[in-house]
């Protein structure tokens, strides 16, 4: 998918296929600088698994936009 330089990647449809965790609305704007650090603890009976963490901005209509990721 090609995006215009100022166009943000929408992830709303992809999120419907994934397990997601969403915070409540932020009370004020926030600046994200650098790479987010994620601490993830998981237990499973599976032999292996892949985990990807995406930081997204969700607007008032529920549309999710990609900000950054860690894997």
PDB file of N, CA and C in Angstrom:
ATOM      1  N   UNK A   1       0.841  -1.162   0.000  1.00  0.00           N
ATOM      2  CA  UNK A   1       0.000   0.000   0.000  1.00  0.00           C
ATOM      3  C   UNK A   1       0.894   1.234   0.000  1.00  0.00           C
ATOM      4  N   UNK A   2       0.672   2.122  -0.948  1.00  0.00           N
ATOM      5  CA  UNK A   2       1.426   3.361  -1.010  1.00  0.00           C
ATOM      6  C   UNK A   2       0.628   4.470  -0.358  1.00  0.00           C
ATOM      7  N   UNK A   3       1.293   5.210   0.509  1.00  0.00           N
ATOM      8  CA  UNK A   3       0.650   6.322   1.194  1.00  0.00           C
ATOM      9  C   UNK A   3       1.319   7.617   0.779  1.00  0.00           C
ATOM     10  N   UNK A   4       0.547   8.689   0.769  1.00  0.00           N
ATOM     11  CA  UNK A   4       1.128  10.012   0.553  1.00  0.00           C
ATOM     12  C   UNK A   4       2.043  10.318   1.741  1.00  0.00           C
ATOM     13  N   UNK A   5       3.060  11.156   1.553  1.00  0.00           N
ATOM     14  CA  UNK A   5       4.009  11.427   2.636  1.00  0.00           C
ATOM     15  C   UNK A   5       3.366  11.890   3.941  1.00  0.00           C
ATOM     16  N   UNK A   6       2.250  12.595   3.878  1.00  0.00           N
ATOM     17  CA  UNK A   6       1.611  13.090   5.097  1.00  0.00           C
ATOM     18  C   UNK A   6       0.397  12.255   5.518  1.00  0.00           C
ATOM     19  N   UNK A   7       0.185  11.102   4.880  1.00  0.00           N
ATOM     20  CA  UNK A   7      -0.966  10.242   5.179  1.00  0.00           C
ATOM     21  C   UNK A   7      -0.589   9.194   6.232  1.00  0.00           C
ATOM     22  N   UNK A   8      -1.433   9.047   7.241  1.00  0.00           N
ATOM     23  CA  UNK A   8      -1.165   8.069   8.285  1.00  0.00           C
ATOM     24  C   UNK A   8      -1.773   6.723   7.918  1.00  0.00           C
ATOM     25  N   UNK A   9      -1.058   5.617   8.267  1.00  0.00           N
ATOM     26  CA  UNK A   9      -1.542   4.273   7.949  1.00  0.00           C
ATOM     27  C   UNK A   9      -2.692   3.901   8.895  1.00  0.00           C
ATOM     28  N   UNK A  10      -3.826   3.560   8.329  1.00  0.00           N
ATOM     29  CA  UNK A  10      -4.994   3.168   9.115  1.00  0.00           C
ATOM     30  C   UNK A  10      -4.897   1.682   9.449  1.00  0.00           C
ATOM     31  N   UNK A  11      -5.130   1.307  10.716  1.00  0.00           N
ATOM     32  CA  UNK A  11      -5.046  -0.087  11.157  1.00  0.00           C
ATOM     33  C   UNK A  11      -6.386  -0.623  11.676  1.00  0.00           C
ATOM     34  N   UNK A  12      -7.462   0.082  11.477  1.00  0.00           N
ATOM     35  CA  UNK A  12      -8.757  -0.308  12.044  1.00  0.00           C
ATOM     36  C   UNK A  12      -9.157  -1.722  11.647  1.00  0.00           C
ATOM     37  N   UNK A  13      -9.089  -2.058  10.375  1.00  0.00           N
ATOM     38  CA  UNK A  13      -9.486  -3.394   9.913  1.00  0.00           C
ATOM     39  C   UNK A  13      -8.562  -4.474  10.478  1.00  0.00           C
ATOM     40  N   UNK A  14      -7.256  -4.214  10.507  1.00  0.00           N
ATOM     41  CA  UNK A  14      -6.297  -5.187  11.040  1.00  0.00           C
ATOM     42  C   UNK A  14      -6.553  -5.426  12.530  1.00  0.00           C
ATOM     43  N   UNK A  15      -6.902  -4.377  13.262  1.00  0.00           N
ATOM     44  CA  UNK A  15      -7.177  -4.520  14.693  1.00  0.00           C
ATOM     45  C   UNK A  15      -8.344  -5.462  14.957  1.00  0.00           C
ATOM     46  N   UNK A  16      -9.279  -5.537  14.047  1.00  0.00           N
ATOM     47  CA  UNK A  16     -10.430  -6.430  14.224  1.00  0.00           C
ATOM     48  C   UNK A  16     -10.019  -7.896  14.168  1.00  0.00           C
ATOM     49  N   UNK A  17      -8.821  -8.192  13.646  1.00  0.00           N
ATOM     50  CA  UNK A  17      -8.306  -9.557  13.550  1.00  0.00           C
ATOM     51  C   UNK A  17      -7.365  -9.897  14.701  1.00  0.00           C
ATOM     52  N   UNK A  18      -7.083  -8.946  15.572  1.00  0.00           N
ATOM     53  CA  UNK A  18      -6.053  -9.114  16.611  1.00  0.00           C
ATOM     54  C   UNK A  18      -6.634  -8.911  18.005  1.00  0.00           C
ATOM     55  N   UNK A  19      -5.887  -9.347  18.987  1.00  0.00           N
ATOM     56  CA  UNK A  19      -6.202  -9.040  20.376  1.00  0.00           C
ATOM     57  C   UNK A  19      -5.680  -7.640  20.650  1.00  0.00           C
ATOM     58  N   UNK A  20      -6.528  -6.741  21.125  1.00  0.00           N
ATOM     59  CA  UNK A  20      -6.103  -5.367  21.367  1.00  0.00           C
ATOM     60  C   UNK A  20      -6.427  -4.946  22.791  1.00  0.00           C
ATOM     61  N   UNK A  21      -5.644  -4.027  23.297  1.00  0.00           N
ATOM     62  CA  UNK A  21      -5.872  -3.395  24.600  1.00  0.00           C
ATOM     63  C   UNK A  21      -5.895  -1.898  24.362  1.00  0.00           C
ATOM     64  N   UNK A  22      -6.935  -1.245  24.827  1.00  0.00           N
ATOM     65  CA  UNK A  22      -7.120   0.178  24.567  1.00  0.00           C
ATOM     66  C   UNK A  22      -7.326   0.910  25.878  1.00  0.00           C
ATOM     67  N   UNK A  23      -6.591   2.009  26.056  1.00  0.00           N
ATOM     68  CA  UNK A  23      -6.778   2.843  27.241  1.00  0.00           C
ATOM     69  C   UNK A  23      -7.969   3.759  27.024  1.00  0.00           C
ATOM     70  N   UNK A  24      -8.360   4.440  28.064  1.00  0.00           N
ATOM     71  CA  UNK A  24      -9.387   5.468  27.931  1.00  0.00           C
ATOM     72  C   UNK A  24      -8.819   6.656  27.183  1.00  0.00           C
ATOM     73  N   UNK A  25      -9.674   7.579  26.766  1.00  0.00           N
ATOM     74  CA  UNK A  25      -9.186   8.769  26.061  1.00  0.00           C
ATOM     75  C   UNK A  25      -8.210   9.556  26.930  1.00  0.00           C
ATOM     76  N   UNK A  26      -7.165  10.089  26.304  1.00  0.00           N
ATOM     77  CA  UNK A  26      -6.229  10.939  27.021  1.00  0.00           C
ATOM     78  C   UNK A  26      -6.886  12.294  27.254  1.00  0.00           C
ATOM     79  N   UNK A  27      -6.589  12.900  28.379  1.00  0.00           N
ATOM     80  CA  UNK A  27      -7.215  14.185  28.703  1.00  0.00           C
ATOM     81  C   UNK A  27      -6.539  15.359  28.016  1.00  0.00           C
ATOM     82  N   UNK A  28      -5.315  15.133  27.519  1.00  0.00           N
ATOM     83  CA  UNK A  28      -4.614  16.186  26.782  1.00  0.00           C
ATOM     84  C   UNK A  28      -3.710  15.536  25.747  1.00  0.00           C
ATOM     85  N   UNK A  29      -3.256  16.323  24.775  1.00  0.00           N
ATOM     86  CA  UNK A  29      -2.352  15.804  23.751  1.00  0.00           C
ATOM     87  C   UNK A  29      -1.059  15.328  24.400  1.00  0.00           C
ATOM     88  N   UNK A  30      -0.395  14.361  23.756  1.00  0.00           N
ATOM     89  CA  UNK A  30       0.863  13.823  24.264  1.00  0.00           C
ATOM     90  C   UNK A  30       1.830  13.688  23.086  1.00  0.00           C
ATOM     91  N   UNK A  31       3.094  13.932  23.335  1.00  0.00           N
ATOM     92  CA  UNK A  31       4.122  13.764  22.317  1.00  0.00           C
ATOM     93  C   UNK A  31       4.871  12.473  22.582  1.00  0.00           C
ATOM     94  N   UNK A  32       5.026  11.644  21.552  1.00  0.00           N
ATOM     95  CA  UNK A  32       5.793  10.406  21.650  1.00  0.00           C
ATOM     96  C   UNK A  32       7.094  10.635  20.902  1.00  0.00           C
ATOM     97  N   UNK A  33       8.208  10.549  21.614  1.00  0.00           N
ATOM     98  CA  UNK A  33       9.515  10.778  21.023  1.00  0.00           C
ATOM     99  C   UNK A  33      10.371   9.535  21.226  1.00  0.00           C
ATOM    100  N   UNK A  34      11.066   9.096  20.195  1.00  0.00           N
ATOM    101  CA  UNK A  34      11.918   7.913  20.316  1.00  0.00           C
ATOM    102  C   UNK A  34      11.111   6.638  20.171  1.00  0.00           C
ATOM    103  N   UNK A  35      11.685   5.542  20.681  1.00  0.00           N
ATOM    104  CA  UNK A  35      11.055   4.228  20.579  1.00  0.00           C
ATOM    105  C   UNK A  35      10.385   3.875  21.902  1.00  0.00           C
ATOM    106  N   UNK A  36       9.095   3.525  21.881  1.00  0.00           N
ATOM    107  CA  UNK A  36       8.432   3.110  23.115  1.00  0.00           C
ATOM    108  C   UNK A  36       9.063   1.829  23.658  1.00  0.00           C
ATOM    109  N   UNK A  37       9.030   1.671  24.954  1.00  0.00           N
ATOM    110  CA  UNK A  37       9.518   0.446  25.602  1.00  0.00           C
ATOM    111  C   UNK A  37       8.305  -0.297  26.139  1.00  0.00           C
ATOM    112  N   UNK A  38       8.225  -1.578  25.824  1.00  0.00           N
ATOM    113  CA  UNK A  38       7.093  -2.391  26.233  1.00  0.00           C
ATOM    114  C   UNK A  38       7.600  -3.549  27.077  1.00  0.00           C
ATOM    115  N   UNK A  39       7.018  -3.731  28.249  1.00  0.00           N
ATOM    116  CA  UNK A  39       7.279  -4.905  29.082  1.00  0.00           C
ATOM    117  C   UNK A  39       6.067  -5.815  28.945  1.00  0.00           C
ATOM    118  N   UNK A  40       6.284  -7.016  28.419  1.00  0.00           N
ATOM    119  CA  UNK A  40       5.190  -7.936  28.136  1.00  0.00           C
ATOM    120  C   UNK A  40       5.484  -9.272  28.799  1.00  0.00           C
ATOM    121  N   UNK A  41       4.588  -9.715  29.680  1.00  0.00           N
ATOM    122  CA  UNK A  41       4.725 -11.018  30.320  1.00  0.00           C
ATOM    123  C   UNK A  41       3.624 -11.913  29.774  1.00  0.00           C
ATOM    124  N   UNK A  42       4.012 -13.102  29.329  1.00  0.00           N
ATOM    125  CA  UNK A  42       3.062 -14.017  28.696  1.00  0.00           C
ATOM    126  C   UNK A  42       3.310 -15.424  29.204  1.00  0.00           C
ATOM    127  N   UNK A  43       2.233 -16.155  29.441  1.00  0.00           N
ATOM    128  CA  UNK A  43       2.354 -17.593  29.695  1.00  0.00           C
ATOM    129  C   UNK A  43       1.416 -18.294  28.724  1.00  0.00           C
ATOM    130  N   UNK A  44       1.851 -19.446  28.254  1.00  0.00           N
ATOM    131  CA  UNK A  44       1.079 -20.162  27.239  1.00  0.00           C
ATOM    132  C   UNK A  44       1.459 -21.628  27.262  1.00  0.00           C
ATOM    133  N   UNK A  45       0.565 -22.470  26.778  1.00  0.00           N
ATOM    134  CA  UNK A  45       0.876 -23.887  26.614  1.00  0.00           C
ATOM    135  C   UNK A  45       1.420 -24.169  25.211  1.00  0.00           C
ATOM    136  N   UNK A  46       1.455 -23.145  24.351  1.00  0.00           N
ATOM    137  CA  UNK A  46       1.986 -23.307  22.988  1.00  0.00           C
ATOM    138  C   UNK A  46       3.507 -23.435  23.034  1.00  0.00           C
ATOM    139  N   UNK A  47       4.069 -24.154  22.068  1.00  0.00           N
ATOM    140  CA  UNK A  47       5.521 -24.311  21.989  1.00  0.00           C
ATOM    141  C   UNK A  47       6.224 -23.016  21.616  1.00  0.00           C
ATOM    142  N   UNK A  48       5.590 -22.158  20.822  1.00  0.00           N
ATOM    143  CA  UNK A  48       6.191 -20.887  20.450  1.00  0.00           C
ATOM    144  C   UNK A  48       5.093 -19.912  20.043  1.00  0.00           C
ATOM    145  N   UNK A  49       5.471 -18.681  19.871  1.00  0.00           N
ATOM    146  CA  UNK A  49       4.506 -17.667  19.462  1.00  0.00           C
ATOM    147  C   UNK A  49       5.218 -16.399  19.033  1.00  0.00           C
ATOM    148  N   UNK A  50       4.512 -15.550  18.333  1.00  0.00           N
ATOM    149  CA  UNK A  50       5.030 -14.255  17.900  1.00  0.00           C
ATOM    150  C   UNK A  50       4.166 -13.161  18.515  1.00  0.00           C
ATOM    151  N   UNK A  51       4.802 -12.133  19.009  1.00  0.00           N
ATOM    152  CA  UNK A  51       4.086 -11.013  19.609  1.00  0.00           C
ATOM    153  C   UNK A  51       4.568  -9.722  18.973  1.00  0.00           C
ATOM    154  N   UNK A  52       3.645  -8.895  18.572  1.00  0.00           N
ATOM    155  CA  UNK A  52       3.943  -7.586  18.006  1.00  0.00           C
ATOM    156  C   UNK A  52       3.133  -6.562  18.782  1.00  0.00           C
ATOM    157  N   UNK A  53       3.754  -5.466  19.138  1.00  0.00           N
ATOM    158  CA  UNK A  53       3.071  -4.404  19.871  1.00  0.00           C
ATOM    159  C   UNK A  53       3.052  -3.165  18.986  1.00  0.00           C
ATOM    160  N   UNK A  54       1.869  -2.621  18.756  1.00  0.00           N
ATOM    161  CA  UNK A  54       1.704  -1.428  17.948  1.00  0.00           C
ATOM    162  C   UNK A  54       1.141  -0.321  18.818  1.00  0.00           C
ATOM    163  N   UNK A  55       1.707   0.852  18.711  1.00  0.00           N
ATOM    164  CA  UNK A  55       1.144   2.034  19.354  1.00  0.00           C
ATOM    165  C   UNK A  55       0.291   2.718  18.307  1.00  0.00           C
ATOM    166  N   UNK A  56      -0.976   2.898  18.632  1.00  0.00           N
ATOM    167  CA  UNK A  56      -1.915   3.473  17.677  1.00  0.00           C
ATOM    168  C   UNK A  56      -2.638   4.663  18.288  1.00  0.00           C
ATOM    169  N   UNK A  57      -3.091   5.543  17.433  1.00  0.00           N
ATOM    170  CA  UNK A  57      -3.919   6.676  17.810  1.00  0.00           C
ATOM    171  C   UNK A  57      -5.321   6.361  17.315  1.00  0.00           C
ATOM    172  N   UNK A  58      -6.290   6.304  18.217  1.00  0.00           N
ATOM    173  CA  UNK A  58      -7.674   5.994  17.847  1.00  0.00           C
ATOM    174  C   UNK A  58      -8.490   7.284  17.953  1.00  0.00           C
ATOM    175  N   UNK A  59      -9.126   7.667  16.856  1.00  0.00           N
ATOM    176  CA  UNK A  59      -9.879   8.921  16.874  1.00  0.00           C
ATOM    177  C   UNK A  59     -11.278   8.716  17.448  1.00  0.00           C
ATOM    178  N   UNK A  60     -12.029   9.801  17.525  1.00  0.00           N
ATOM    179  CA  UNK A  60     -13.361   9.761  18.141  1.00  0.00           C
ATOM    180  C   UNK A  60     -14.352   8.894  17.372  1.00  0.00           C
ATOM    181  N   UNK A  61     -14.066   8.559  16.105  1.00  0.00           N
ATOM    182  CA  UNK A  61     -14.928   7.661  15.318  1.00  0.00           C
ATOM    183  C   UNK A  61     -14.525   6.203  15.464  1.00  0.00           C
ATOM    184  N   UNK A  62     -13.425   5.941  16.203  1.00  0.00           N
ATOM    185  CA  UNK A  62     -12.967   4.570  16.383  1.00  0.00           C
ATOM    186  C   UNK A  62     -11.972   4.105  15.337  1.00  0.00           C
ATOM    187  N   UNK A  63     -11.519   5.010  14.467  1.00  0.00           N
ATOM    188  CA  UNK A  63     -10.516   4.666  13.458  1.00  0.00           C
ATOM    189  C   UNK A  63      -9.141   4.646  14.120  1.00  0.00           C
ATOM    190  N   UNK A  64      -8.389   3.549  13.921  1.00  0.00           N
ATOM    191  CA  UNK A  64      -7.063   3.387  14.524  1.00  0.00           C
ATOM    192  C   UNK A  64      -5.984   3.703  13.495  1.00  0.00           C
ATOM    193  N   UNK A  65      -5.014   4.526  13.896  1.00  0.00           N
ATOM    194  CA  UNK A  65      -3.916   4.917  13.021  1.00  0.00           C
ATOM    195  C   UNK A  65      -2.593   4.521  13.637  1.00  0.00           C
ATOM    196  N   UNK A  66      -1.738   3.929  12.828  1.00  0.00           N
ATOM    197  CA  UNK A  66      -0.411   3.465  13.225  1.00  0.00           C
ATOM    198  C   UNK A  66       0.459   4.638  13.670  1.00  0.00           C
ATOM    199  N   UNK A  67       1.117   4.479  14.830  1.00  0.00           N
ATOM    200  CA  UNK A  67       2.103   5.448  15.297  1.00  0.00           C
ATOM    201  C   UNK A  67       3.486   4.824  15.225  1.00  0.00           C
ATOM    202  N   UNK A  68       3.676   3.667  15.895  1.00  0.00           N
ATOM    203  CA  UNK A  68       4.964   2.979  15.877  1.00  0.00           C
ATOM    204  C   UNK A  68       4.774   1.541  16.364  1.00  0.00           C
ATOM    205  N   UNK A  69       5.836   0.726  16.282  1.00  0.00           N
ATOM    206  CA  UNK A  69       5.746  -0.664  16.715  1.00  0.00           C
ATOM    207  C   UNK A  69       7.039  -1.109  17.381  1.00  0.00           C
ATOM    208  N   UNK A  70       6.951  -2.169  18.165  1.00  0.00           N
ATOM    209  CA  UNK A  70       8.096  -2.865  18.763  1.00  0.00           C
ATOM    210  C   UNK A  70       7.864  -4.339  18.548  1.00  0.00           C
ATOM    211  N   UNK A  71       8.910  -5.079  18.231  1.00  0.00           N
ATOM    212  CA  UNK A  71       8.769  -6.541  18.109  1.00  0.00           C
ATOM    213  C   UNK A  71      10.044  -7.221  18.544  1.00  0.00           C
TER     214      UNK A  71
END
